[in-house]
Coordinates of C-alpha atoms in Angstrom, one line a residue:
Chain A
M1 CA 42.3 -28.3 97.4
A2 CA 46.0 -28.1 97.1
A3 CA 48.1 -30.4 99.3
I4 CA 51.7 -29.2 99.8
S5 CA 53.9 -31.0 102.2
M6 CA 57.4 -29.6 103.0
R7 CA 59.8 -31.0 105.5
L8 CA 63.3 -30.7 106.8
P9 CA 65.7 -33.4 105.5
V10 CA 66.5 -36.3 107.8
A11 CA 69.7 -38.2 107.6
R12 CA 69.2 -41.6 106.1
K13 CA 69.3 -44.5 108.5
A14 CA 71.4 -47.5 107.7
V15 CA 69.1 -50.3 106.5
A16 CA 69.5 -53.3 108.8
P17 CA 70.7 -56.3 106.8
S18 CA 67.9 -58.9 106.5
S19 CA 68.9 -62.0 108.4
S20 CA 67.5 -64.4 105.8
R21 CA 68.8 -67.4 103.9
G22 CA 72.2 -68.5 105.1
G23 CA 75.5 -67.4 103.5
E24 CA 76.1 -63.8 104.4
K25 CA 77.2 -61.9 101.3
R26 CA 80.4 -60.0 101.7
L27 CA 80.1 -56.5 100.5
V28 CA 83.2 -54.6 99.2
A29 CA 83.9 -51.1 98.0
P30 CA 86.3 -50.2 95.2
G31 CA 89.8 -50.5 96.6
D32 CA 89.0 -53.1 99.2
T33 CA 91.2 -56.2 99.4
I34 CA 89.4 -59.3 98.7
T35 CA 92.1 -61.8 99.4
T36 CA 95.9 -62.0 99.5
D37 CA 95.9 -65.7 98.4
T38 CA 97.4 -65.9 95.0
G39 CA 95.7 -69.2 94.1
Y40 CA 92.5 -67.5 92.9
M41 CA 91.6 -66.6 89.4
R42 CA 90.3 -63.0 89.0
G43 CA 86.9 -62.5 87.5
H44 CA 84.8 -59.4 86.6
G45 CA 85.1 -56.5 89.0
T46 CA 88.5 -57.4 90.4
Y47 CA 92.1 -56.6 89.6
V48 CA 95.5 -57.6 90.9
E49 CA 97.7 -55.1 92.7
E50 CA 100.9 -56.0 94.6
E51 CA 99.9 -59.6 94.8
K52 CA 96.6 -58.7 96.3
L53 CA 93.2 -59.2 94.7
V54 CA 91.4 -55.9 94.9
A55 CA 87.8 -55.0 94.1
S56 CA 87.1 -52.4 91.4
V57 CA 83.4 -52.0 91.9
A58 CA 81.1 -51.8 94.9
G59 CA 79.2 -55.0 95.3
A60 CA 79.0 -58.5 96.7
V61 CA 81.9 -61.0 96.4
E62 CA 81.0 -64.2 94.5
R63 CA 83.2 -67.2 94.5
V64 CA 82.9 -70.3 92.3
N65 CA 85.7 -72.8 93.1
K66 CA 88.8 -70.9 92.1
L67 CA 87.1 -67.9 90.4
V68 CA 86.5 -64.8 92.4
C69 CA 84.4 -62.0 91.0
V70 CA 82.5 -59.0 92.3
S71 CA 79.0 -58.4 91.0
A72 CA 78.2 -54.7 91.2
L73 CA 75.1 -53.6 93.1
K74 CA 74.3 -50.7 90.7
S75 CA 75.4 -51.0 87.2
R76 CA 74.0 -51.0 83.7
Y77 CA 72.1 -54.0 82.5
N78 CA 74.3 -56.9 81.3
G79 CA 72.2 -59.1 79.0
E80 CA 71.9 -62.8 79.3
V81 CA 70.3 -65.1 76.7
G82 CA 66.7 -65.8 77.7
D83 CA 66.1 -62.6 79.8
I84 CA 62.9 -60.7 79.4
V85 CA 63.4 -57.0 78.8
V86 CA 61.3 -53.9 78.3
G87 CA 62.8 -51.4 75.9
R88 CA 62.1 -48.2 74.1
I89 CA 62.8 -47.7 70.4
T90 CA 65.4 -45.0 69.8
E91 CA 66.1 -45.4 66.1
V92 CA 64.6 -47.0 63.0
Q93 CA 67.4 -48.2 60.7
Q94 CA 67.6 -50.4 57.6
K95 CA 66.2 -53.9 58.6
R96 CA 66.5 -53.2 62.3
W97 CA 65.5 -51.1 65.2
K98 CA 67.8 -49.7 68.0
V99 CA 66.3 -50.3 71.4
E100 CA 67.3 -48.6 74.6
T101 CA 67.4 -51.1 77.5
N102 CA 69.6 -49.4 80.1
S103 CA 72.7 -51.2 79.0
R104 CA 76.1 -49.9 77.9
L105 CA 75.2 -50.2 74.2
D106 CA 71.9 -49.8 72.5
S107 CA 70.2 -53.2 71.9
V108 CA 69.2 -54.3 68.4
L109 CA 65.9 -55.8 67.3
L110 CA 66.3 -57.2 63.8
L111 CA 63.3 -57.1 61.4
S112 CA 63.6 -60.8 60.9
S113 CA 63.3 -61.3 64.7
M114 CA 59.9 -59.6 64.7
N115 CA 56.6 -61.4 64.1
L116 CA 54.6 -60.4 61.1
P117 CA 50.9 -59.6 61.6
G118 CA 48.8 -62.7 61.3
G119 CA 51.8 -64.9 62.2
E120 CA 53.0 -65.3 58.6
L121 CA 56.3 -67.1 58.1
R122 CA 58.1 -65.7 55.1
R123 CA 61.3 -63.9 54.2
R124 CA 61.1 -60.2 54.9
S125 CA 60.8 -58.3 51.6
A126 CA 61.6 -54.7 50.6
E127 CA 58.0 -53.6 51.4
D128 CA 58.4 -54.9 54.9
E129 CA 61.5 -52.8 55.3
L130 CA 59.7 -49.7 54.1
A131 CA 56.8 -50.4 56.4
M132 CA 59.0 -50.8 59.5
R133 CA 57.9 -47.4 60.9
D134 CA 54.3 -48.5 60.8
Y135 CA 55.1 -51.4 63.2
L136 CA 57.4 -49.6 65.6
Q137 CA 58.3 -45.9 65.8
E138 CA 60.8 -43.9 67.9
G139 CA 59.5 -43.7 71.5
D140 CA 57.5 -47.0 71.4
L141 CA 57.8 -49.4 74.2
I142 CA 58.3 -53.1 73.5
S143 CA 58.7 -56.3 75.6
A144 CA 61.2 -58.7 74.1
E145 CA 63.5 -61.6 74.9
V146 CA 67.3 -61.6 74.6
Q147 CA 68.2 -63.8 71.7
S148 CA 72.0 -63.4 71.8
V149 CA 74.7 -61.2 73.0
F150 CA 77.3 -59.8 70.5
S151 CA 81.0 -59.9 71.3
D152 CA 81.0 -56.3 72.3
G153 CA 78.2 -56.8 74.8
A154 CA 75.4 -55.4 72.7
I155 CA 72.2 -57.4 73.0
S156 CA 70.1 -58.8 70.1
L157 CA 66.4 -59.0 70.9
H158 CA 63.5 -61.0 69.4
T159 CA 59.8 -60.8 69.8
R160 CA 59.1 -64.3 68.3
S161 CA 56.2 -65.1 70.6
L162 CA 52.7 -63.6 70.8
K163 CA 53.2 -62.5 74.4
Y164 CA 56.0 -60.1 73.3
G165 CA 55.5 -57.0 71.2
K166 CA 54.5 -53.4 71.4
L167 CA 53.1 -52.3 74.7
G168 CA 49.9 -50.2 75.0
Q169 CA 48.7 -47.9 77.8
G170 CA 50.4 -48.1 81.2
V171 CA 53.1 -46.8 83.4
L172 CA 56.9 -47.4 83.2
V173 CA 59.0 -47.4 86.3
Q174 CA 62.8 -47.4 85.9
V175 CA 64.9 -49.0 88.6
S176 CA 68.4 -50.5 88.8
P177 CA 68.6 -54.0 87.2
S178 CA 69.9 -55.5 90.4
F179 CA 66.6 -55.1 92.1
V180 CA 64.7 -57.4 89.8
K181 CA 64.8 -61.0 91.0
R182 CA 65.4 -63.7 88.4
Q183 CA 62.3 -65.9 88.3
K184 CA 60.6 -68.5 86.0
T185 CA 58.2 -65.9 84.6
H186 CA 58.3 -62.2 84.5
F187 CA 54.8 -61.6 83.3
H188 CA 52.5 -61.4 86.3
D189 CA 48.7 -60.8 86.4
L190 CA 48.3 -59.6 90.0
P191 CA 45.1 -60.4 91.8
C192 CA 44.6 -56.7 92.7
G193 CA 43.5 -55.9 89.2
A194 CA 46.6 -55.0 87.1
S195 CA 49.4 -56.8 85.3
V196 CA 53.1 -56.2 85.6
I197 CA 56.1 -57.1 83.4
L198 CA 59.3 -57.2 85.5
G199 CA 62.0 -56.6 82.9
N200 CA 65.4 -57.9 83.8
N201 CA 66.9 -54.6 82.7
G202 CA 65.2 -52.7 85.4
F203 CA 62.3 -51.4 83.3
I204 CA 59.0 -52.3 85.1
W205 CA 55.8 -52.0 83.0
I206 CA 52.5 -51.8 84.8
Y207 CA 49.4 -52.0 82.7
P208 CA 45.6 -52.8 83.0
T209 CA 44.9 -56.5 82.7
P210 CA 43.6 -57.0 79.1
E211 CA 40.0 -58.3 79.0
Q212 CA 40.2 -61.1 76.4
K213 CA 43.0 -63.5 76.8
D214 CA 42.5 -65.6 73.7
E215 CA 42.7 -63.0 71.0
E216 CA 46.5 -62.9 70.9
T217 CA 47.3 -60.4 68.1
G218 CA 50.9 -60.0 69.0
S219 CA 50.1 -56.4 70.0
F220 CA 49.9 -54.9 66.5
T221 CA 46.8 -53.1 67.5
T222 CA 46.9 -50.9 70.6
N223 CA 43.9 -50.3 72.7
L224 CA 43.4 -46.6 72.9
E225 CA 40.2 -46.5 75.0
P226 CA 40.4 -44.6 78.3
V227 CA 41.3 -46.8 81.2
P228 CA 38.6 -46.9 84.0
L229 CA 39.3 -45.0 87.2
S230 CA 39.4 -48.1 89.4
D231 CA 42.2 -49.7 87.3
R232 CA 44.1 -46.4 87.3
E233 CA 44.1 -46.3 91.1
V234 CA 45.5 -49.8 91.2
I235 CA 48.2 -49.0 88.7
S236 CA 49.2 -45.8 90.6
R237 CA 49.3 -47.6 93.9
L238 CA 51.4 -50.4 92.4
R239 CA 53.8 -47.8 90.9
N240 CA 54.2 -46.0 94.2
C241 CA 54.7 -49.4 96.0
I242 CA 57.5 -50.3 93.6
V243 CA 59.2 -47.0 94.1
A244 CA 58.9 -47.5 97.9
L245 CA 60.4 -51.0 97.7
V246 CA 63.3 -49.8 95.6
N247 CA 63.9 -46.9 98.0
Q248 CA 64.1 -49.2 101.0
K249 CA 66.3 -51.7 99.0
L250 CA 64.0 -54.7 98.8
M251 CA 64.1 -57.1 95.9
L252 CA 61.2 -56.9 93.4
F253 CA 59.2 -60.0 92.6
D254 CA 55.5 -60.7 92.3
T255 CA 55.1 -61.7 96.0
S256 CA 56.9 -58.7 97.4
I257 CA 55.0 -56.3 95.2
L258 CA 51.7 -57.9 96.2
Y259 CA 52.4 -57.8 99.9
C260 CA 53.5 -54.2 99.6
Y261 CA 50.3 -53.4 97.8
E262 CA 48.2 -54.9 100.6
A263 CA 50.3 -53.2 103.2
S264 CA 49.7 -49.8 101.5
L265 CA 45.9 -50.1 101.3
P266 CA 45.2 -48.1 104.5
H267 CA 47.1 -45.1 103.1
Q268 CA 46.1 -42.8 100.4
I269 CA 48.0 -43.4 97.1
K270 CA 49.9 -40.1 97.1
D271 CA 50.9 -40.6 100.8
I272 CA 52.9 -43.8 100.0
L273 CA 55.8 -41.7 98.8
K274 CA 56.3 -40.0 102.1
P275 CA 59.5 -41.3 103.8
E276 CA 57.8 -42.4 107.0
V277 CA 55.0 -44.2 105.2
M278 CA 57.5 -45.9 102.9
E279 CA 59.4 -47.3 105.8
E280 CA 56.3 -48.5 107.6
I281 CA 54.9 -50.3 104.5
V282 CA 58.2 -51.9 103.5
M283 CA 58.8 -53.1 107.1
E284 CA 55.5 -54.8 107.1
T285 CA 56.3 -56.4 103.7
R286 CA 59.6 -57.6 104.9
Q287 CA 58.0 -59.1 108.0
R288 CA 55.4 -61.0 105.9
L289 CA 58.1 -62.3 103.5
L290 CA 60.1 -63.6 106.5
D291 CA 57.0 -65.3 107.9
L292 CA 56.4 -66.8 104.5
E293 CA 59.9 -68.4 104.4
A294 CA 59.7 -69.7 108.0
Chain B
M1 CA 65.3 -28.9 79.1
A2 CA 66.0 -32.6 79.3
A3 CA 63.1 -34.1 77.4
V4 CA 61.8 -37.5 78.0
V5 CA 60.6 -39.5 75.0
L6 CA 57.2 -41.3 75.5
S7 CA 55.1 -43.6 73.3
E8 CA 51.7 -42.4 72.2
P9 CA 49.7 -44.8 74.4
E10 CA 51.7 -43.6 77.4
K11 CA 50.9 -40.0 76.7
L12 CA 47.3 -40.9 76.2
Y13 CA 47.3 -42.7 79.6
I14 CA 48.7 -39.6 81.3
V15 CA 46.2 -37.2 79.5
H16 CA 43.2 -39.3 80.5
G17 CA 44.5 -39.6 84.0
V18 CA 44.8 -35.8 84.4
Q19 CA 41.2 -35.5 83.1
E20 CA 40.0 -37.7 86.0
D21 CA 42.2 -35.9 88.6
L22 CA 44.4 -38.9 89.2
R23 CA 47.9 -38.5 88.0
V24 CA 50.4 -41.4 87.6
D25 CA 51.8 -41.1 91.1
G26 CA 48.3 -40.7 92.7
R27 CA 48.4 -36.9 93.1
G28 CA 45.6 -34.6 92.2
C29 CA 46.0 -31.8 89.7
E30 CA 46.9 -29.3 92.4
D31 CA 49.2 -31.4 94.6
Y32 CA 52.9 -30.9 94.9
R33 CA 55.4 -33.7 95.4
C34 CA 57.0 -34.0 98.8
A35 CA 59.7 -31.2 99.1
E36 CA 62.7 -31.1 101.4
V37 CA 64.1 -27.7 102.3
E38 CA 67.3 -27.0 104.2
T39 CA 69.0 -23.7 104.7
D40 CA 72.6 -22.8 105.7
V41 CA 74.2 -25.6 103.7
V42 CA 77.1 -23.6 102.2
S43 CA 79.3 -22.1 104.9
N44 CA 81.1 -19.4 102.9
T45 CA 78.0 -17.6 101.7
S46 CA 75.8 -15.0 103.4
G47 CA 72.8 -17.3 103.0
S48 CA 72.1 -20.6 101.2
A49 CA 69.3 -23.1 100.7
R50 CA 68.9 -26.5 99.2
V51 CA 65.5 -27.7 97.9
K52 CA 64.6 -31.2 96.8
L53 CA 61.3 -31.5 95.0
G54 CA 60.9 -35.2 93.9
H55 CA 64.0 -35.7 91.6
T56 CA 64.7 -32.0 91.2
D57 CA 67.6 -30.8 93.3
I58 CA 68.5 -27.0 93.5
L59 CA 71.2 -25.3 95.5
V60 CA 71.1 -21.5 96.0
G61 CA 73.8 -19.4 97.5
V62 CA 73.5 -15.6 98.3
K63 CA 76.6 -13.5 98.7
A64 CA 76.4 -9.9 99.9
E65 CA 79.0 -7.6 98.5
M66 CA 79.5 -3.9 98.6
G67 CA 79.0 -2.0 95.4
T68 CA 77.8 1.3 94.0
P69 CA 74.1 1.8 93.5
K70 CA 72.7 2.0 90.0
L71 CA 72.4 5.5 88.6
E72 CA 68.6 5.6 88.3
K73 CA 68.1 4.2 91.8
P74 CA 70.8 5.9 94.0
D75 CA 69.3 5.0 97.4
E76 CA 68.7 1.3 96.8
G77 CA 70.7 -1.8 96.7
Y78 CA 70.0 -4.5 94.1
L79 CA 70.0 -8.3 93.3
E80 CA 72.0 -10.1 90.6
F81 CA 70.9 -13.5 89.5
F82 CA 73.1 -16.2 87.9
V83 CA 71.9 -19.7 87.1
D84 CA 74.3 -22.6 86.5
C85 CA 73.0 -25.7 84.9
S86 CA 75.5 -28.3 86.1
A87 CA 76.4 -31.2 83.9
N88 CA 75.5 -33.5 86.8
A89 CA 71.9 -32.9 86.1
T90 CA 71.8 -34.3 82.6
P91 CA 74.4 -35.0 79.9
E92 CA 72.7 -32.4 77.7
F93 CA 74.1 -29.7 80.0
E94 CA 77.7 -30.7 79.2
G95 CA 79.9 -27.8 78.1
R96 CA 77.7 -25.0 76.9
G97 CA 74.6 -27.0 76.6
G98 CA 73.0 -25.6 79.7
E99 CA 73.7 -21.9 79.0
E100 CA 70.4 -21.3 77.1
L101 CA 68.3 -22.8 79.9
G102 CA 70.3 -20.9 82.5
A103 CA 69.9 -17.6 80.8
E104 CA 66.1 -18.2 80.5
I105 CA 65.8 -19.0 84.2
A106 CA 67.9 -16.0 85.1
S107 CA 65.8 -13.6 83.0
T108 CA 62.6 -15.0 84.5
L109 CA 64.0 -14.4 88.0
Y110 CA 64.9 -10.8 87.2
R111 CA 61.4 -10.3 85.9
V112 CA 59.8 -11.9 89.0
F113 CA 61.9 -9.7 91.4
S114 CA 61.5 -6.6 89.3
S115 CA 58.5 -5.5 91.3
E116 CA 59.3 -2.8 93.9
S117 CA 57.5 -4.5 96.7
S118 CA 59.2 -7.9 96.6
V119 CA 62.4 -7.1 98.4
D120 CA 63.0 -3.9 100.4
L121 CA 65.9 -2.6 98.4
K122 CA 66.2 0.6 100.4
S123 CA 67.3 -1.4 103.5
L124 CA 70.3 -2.5 101.4
C125 CA 71.6 1.1 101.0
I126 CA 74.6 2.2 103.1
N127 CA 75.4 5.6 101.6
P128 CA 73.2 7.0 98.9
R129 CA 74.9 7.3 95.5
E130 CA 78.1 5.8 97.0
H131 CA 77.8 2.5 98.7
C132 CA 75.1 -0.2 98.8
W133 CA 74.8 -3.9 99.3
V134 CA 74.6 -6.0 96.2
L135 CA 73.1 -9.5 96.7
Y136 CA 74.5 -12.0 94.2
V137 CA 72.1 -14.9 94.1
D138 CA 73.7 -18.0 92.5
V139 CA 71.5 -20.9 91.5
L140 CA 72.9 -24.3 90.9
L141 CA 70.9 -27.0 89.2
L142 CA 72.0 -30.4 90.5
E143 CA 69.3 -32.6 89.2
C144 CA 66.5 -32.1 86.7
G145 CA 63.3 -33.8 87.7
G146 CA 60.7 -31.5 86.2
N147 CA 59.2 -28.3 87.5
L148 CA 62.5 -26.4 87.7
F149 CA 61.1 -22.8 88.1
D150 CA 59.0 -23.6 91.2
A151 CA 61.8 -25.4 93.0
I152 CA 64.2 -22.5 92.1
S153 CA 61.9 -19.8 93.4
I154 CA 61.3 -21.8 96.7
A155 CA 65.1 -22.1 97.1
V156 CA 65.7 -18.4 96.4
K157 CA 63.1 -17.4 99.0
A158 CA 64.6 -19.8 101.5
A159 CA 68.1 -18.5 100.8
L160 CA 67.1 -14.9 101.1
F161 CA 65.4 -15.7 104.4
N162 CA 68.6 -17.3 105.6
T163 CA 70.8 -14.4 104.4
R164 CA 72.7 -12.5 107.1
I165 CA 74.1 -9.1 106.0
P166 CA 76.7 -7.7 108.4
K167 CA 75.9 -4.4 110.0
V168 CA 78.0 -1.5 108.9
R169 CA 78.5 2.0 110.2
V170 CA 79.5 5.0 108.2
L171 CA 82.1 7.2 109.9
E172 CA 82.7 10.8 108.8
D173 CA 86.3 12.0 108.9
E174 CA 87.2 15.7 109.5
E175 CA 88.0 16.1 105.8
G176 CA 84.6 14.8 104.9
S177 CA 85.7 11.4 103.5
K178 CA 83.5 8.6 104.6
E179 CA 84.8 5.4 106.1
I180 CA 82.9 2.1 106.5
E181 CA 83.3 0.2 109.6
L182 CA 82.2 -3.4 109.9
S183 CA 81.0 -4.4 113.3
D184 CA 83.3 -6.8 115.2
D185 CA 80.6 -9.2 116.3
P186 CA 80.0 -11.8 113.6
Y187 CA 76.4 -12.4 114.7
D188 CA 75.5 -8.7 114.5
C189 CA 73.7 -8.6 111.2
I190 CA 70.5 -7.6 109.4
R191 CA 68.0 -10.0 108.0
L192 CA 65.9 -9.5 104.9
N193 CA 62.1 -9.3 105.1
V194 CA 60.9 -12.0 102.8
D195 CA 57.2 -11.7 103.4
D196 CA 56.6 -10.2 100.0
V197 CA 59.1 -12.3 98.0
P198 CA 57.1 -14.1 95.3
C199 CA 57.2 -17.8 94.4
I200 CA 56.8 -19.1 90.9
V201 CA 54.0 -21.6 90.2
T202 CA 54.2 -23.4 86.9
L203 CA 50.9 -24.6 85.5
S204 CA 51.1 -27.1 82.6
K205 CA 48.1 -27.6 80.3
I206 CA 47.5 -31.3 79.7
G207 CA 44.4 -32.1 77.6
Y208 CA 41.6 -29.9 78.9
R209 CA 42.9 -29.5 82.4
H210 CA 46.1 -28.0 83.9
V211 CA 48.4 -29.5 86.5
V212 CA 50.8 -28.0 89.0
D213 CA 54.3 -29.5 89.6
A214 CA 54.6 -31.6 86.5
T215 CA 57.0 -34.5 86.3
P216 CA 59.2 -34.8 83.1
Q217 CA 56.7 -37.3 81.7
E218 CA 53.8 -34.9 82.2
E219 CA 55.8 -32.0 80.7
A220 CA 56.3 -34.1 77.6
C221 CA 52.5 -34.4 77.3
S222 CA 51.9 -30.7 77.8
L223 CA 52.1 -28.3 74.9
A224 CA 51.5 -25.0 76.7
G225 CA 51.9 -23.7 80.2
L226 CA 51.8 -20.6 82.3
L227 CA 54.4 -19.4 84.7
I228 CA 53.1 -17.1 87.3
S229 CA 54.7 -15.5 90.3
V230 CA 52.6 -15.1 93.4
T231 CA 53.2 -13.4 96.7
S232 CA 52.1 -14.8 100.0
K233 CA 49.1 -12.5 99.9
G234 CA 48.0 -13.9 96.6
T235 CA 49.1 -11.0 94.4
L236 CA 50.3 -11.8 91.0
T237 CA 53.6 -10.0 90.2
S238 CA 54.4 -11.5 86.8
M239 CA 53.1 -13.9 84.2
K240 CA 54.8 -15.7 81.3
K241 CA 53.5 -18.2 78.8
V242 CA 55.7 -21.1 77.9
G243 CA 55.5 -23.9 75.4
K244 CA 54.7 -24.0 71.7
G245 CA 51.0 -24.6 72.0
S246 CA 48.3 -22.0 72.4
L247 CA 46.1 -21.1 75.4
D248 CA 42.4 -20.1 75.4
P249 CA 41.7 -16.9 77.3
E250 CA 39.3 -18.8 79.6
S251 CA 41.9 -21.4 80.4
I252 CA 44.4 -18.6 81.2
F253 CA 42.0 -17.1 83.6
E254 CA 41.3 -20.5 85.3
M255 CA 45.0 -21.2 85.5
M256 CA 45.7 -17.8 87.1
E257 CA 43.0 -18.5 89.7
T258 CA 44.5 -22.0 90.4
G259 CA 48.0 -20.5 90.5
K260 CA 47.0 -17.9 93.1
R261 CA 45.3 -20.5 95.3
V262 CA 48.3 -22.9 95.1
G263 CA 50.8 -20.1 95.5
K264 CA 49.2 -19.0 98.8
S265 CA 49.4 -22.6 100.2
L266 CA 53.0 -22.9 99.0
H267 CA 54.0 -19.8 100.9
I268 CA 52.2 -20.9 104.0
A269 CA 54.0 -24.3 103.9
L270 CA 57.4 -22.8 103.1
Q271 CA 57.1 -20.2 105.9
K272 CA 56.1 -22.9 108.4
I273 CA 59.2 -25.0 107.6
L274 CA 61.5 -22.0 107.7
D275 CA 60.2 -20.9 111.1
E276 CA 60.5 -24.5 112.3
E277 CA 64.1 -24.6 111.2
E278 CA 64.8 -21.3 112.8
C279 CA 63.3 -22.5 116.1
L280 CA 65.6 -25.5 116.2
G281 CA 68.6 -23.1 115.9
T282 CA 71.9 -24.7 116.6
S283 CA 70.4 -28.0 117.9
R284 CA 69.3 -28.8 114.3
Q285 CA 71.2 -31.8 112.9
K286 CA 72.7 -30.6 109.6
V287 CA 72.2 -33.1 106.9
G288 CA 73.9 -31.4 103.9
F289 CA 75.0 -33.5 101.0
L290 CA 76.3 -36.6 102.7
G291 CA 73.1 -37.5 104.7

């Protein structure tokens, strides 16, 4: 039975600023004057015009002692050492892979930064170089950590731990990097029955929780068995919840995703993406998060 | 079309999901994404419509101009289609990149509307062999989010419903030369009957089943598909196979049946929203592009 819902567009309502933790962030648009005081040093996102400090991007003003900078709300991912990212392989080159991570330049994954199967520790030989395509091909998804940032801003990745590596079956959701909250860990096994990797670059990977936890192979073998229907429903619901949270401008972290999932249970999975249902679910999530803080 | 690259396990996940009638966003195989339709968005056209289907954004404008009828059909007006793939949609459309896709969509539209019963062309005639109304339908692709043909056909139908053609009178002089007089009242116009205008339904074959309204990720997993145009009564007016894969005759038959069923629901939903918009009249809050 086909379900087709059409509607007339409704003007977006301004989202009320959440009156949470103290220190109201000051939002500016490009061209807004930040300050006329000449004693400040200008940081990223600002420029000096006629002795005034003016913002060049739309975002929140951040001040550290004498340094004033504006961090953009929607921008490409700027890598920082230690971040977890989810990326897609775009090219296979000599001794390295080029990975797309929603940044200004393609990231780089060197062959030497990749674990060999079985956890061997040796110098990469010419055979390893020729067998690169057997490990990772164009289009493959990987989870990795940022090792270093080159001077031009390009990121160098590494998968030097068994929890990183090629990703198997699952769903990828792409959001703006500013929605992902910085936390201690970005790999979450949600109690609802699926696992999620919140990449700092805005790529969220939702996948069925693997059965055995001890057989860490470093993901060289992908599980190609069909995922059961119950897991699929959980994954689809999580995906829609994440889209709803981003649409209503709420930060993404394990608790918010979980609360949103629980708030969405009374609705059908495909109904979550309807504008009125999204608002209702996220309002409930916001309320629960505020209660949690209080 | 802007192709999304997927890894093999991701494609497998999608194919198995379709098999069990649970797509990635929770829809069934015959469900459409939530669509937003608004007409009368461009003020200097005779009729316009904007359709948002998920991430796909289409703007259609219809301009009615006077022209001479075609030689083989002297007592009918006609429609001209032009599709512009804007570079806003995807960087691949920059420069002349979008021309091929635009030409393909335009030729499909011509084919869909080639049936005599879709639009009453005789009502567009003013003077046989001399003057007739030509409707220039311009389609603008603002964002590509999968399922372009369906969204475009919905927008074209909505725009034609919204089109207001001014009433003209033909006056005969003593010498026999004809003069065309436009009525003074700007609200005095004729509307087109869009009851028989077909809508395109794209069915993409994924694995052993087919889906309607595929997202770009699902389109990457589908090797073959069927584009059919259905009227509100369920009649098929044209059919086209797309994709580089092959289709079994049995699957083609199944897909046609699904297409007819889905097409009828699509028309009912669209007509309901157009009538609702009409009823609101001037009290409707126009959203446009800055909403």
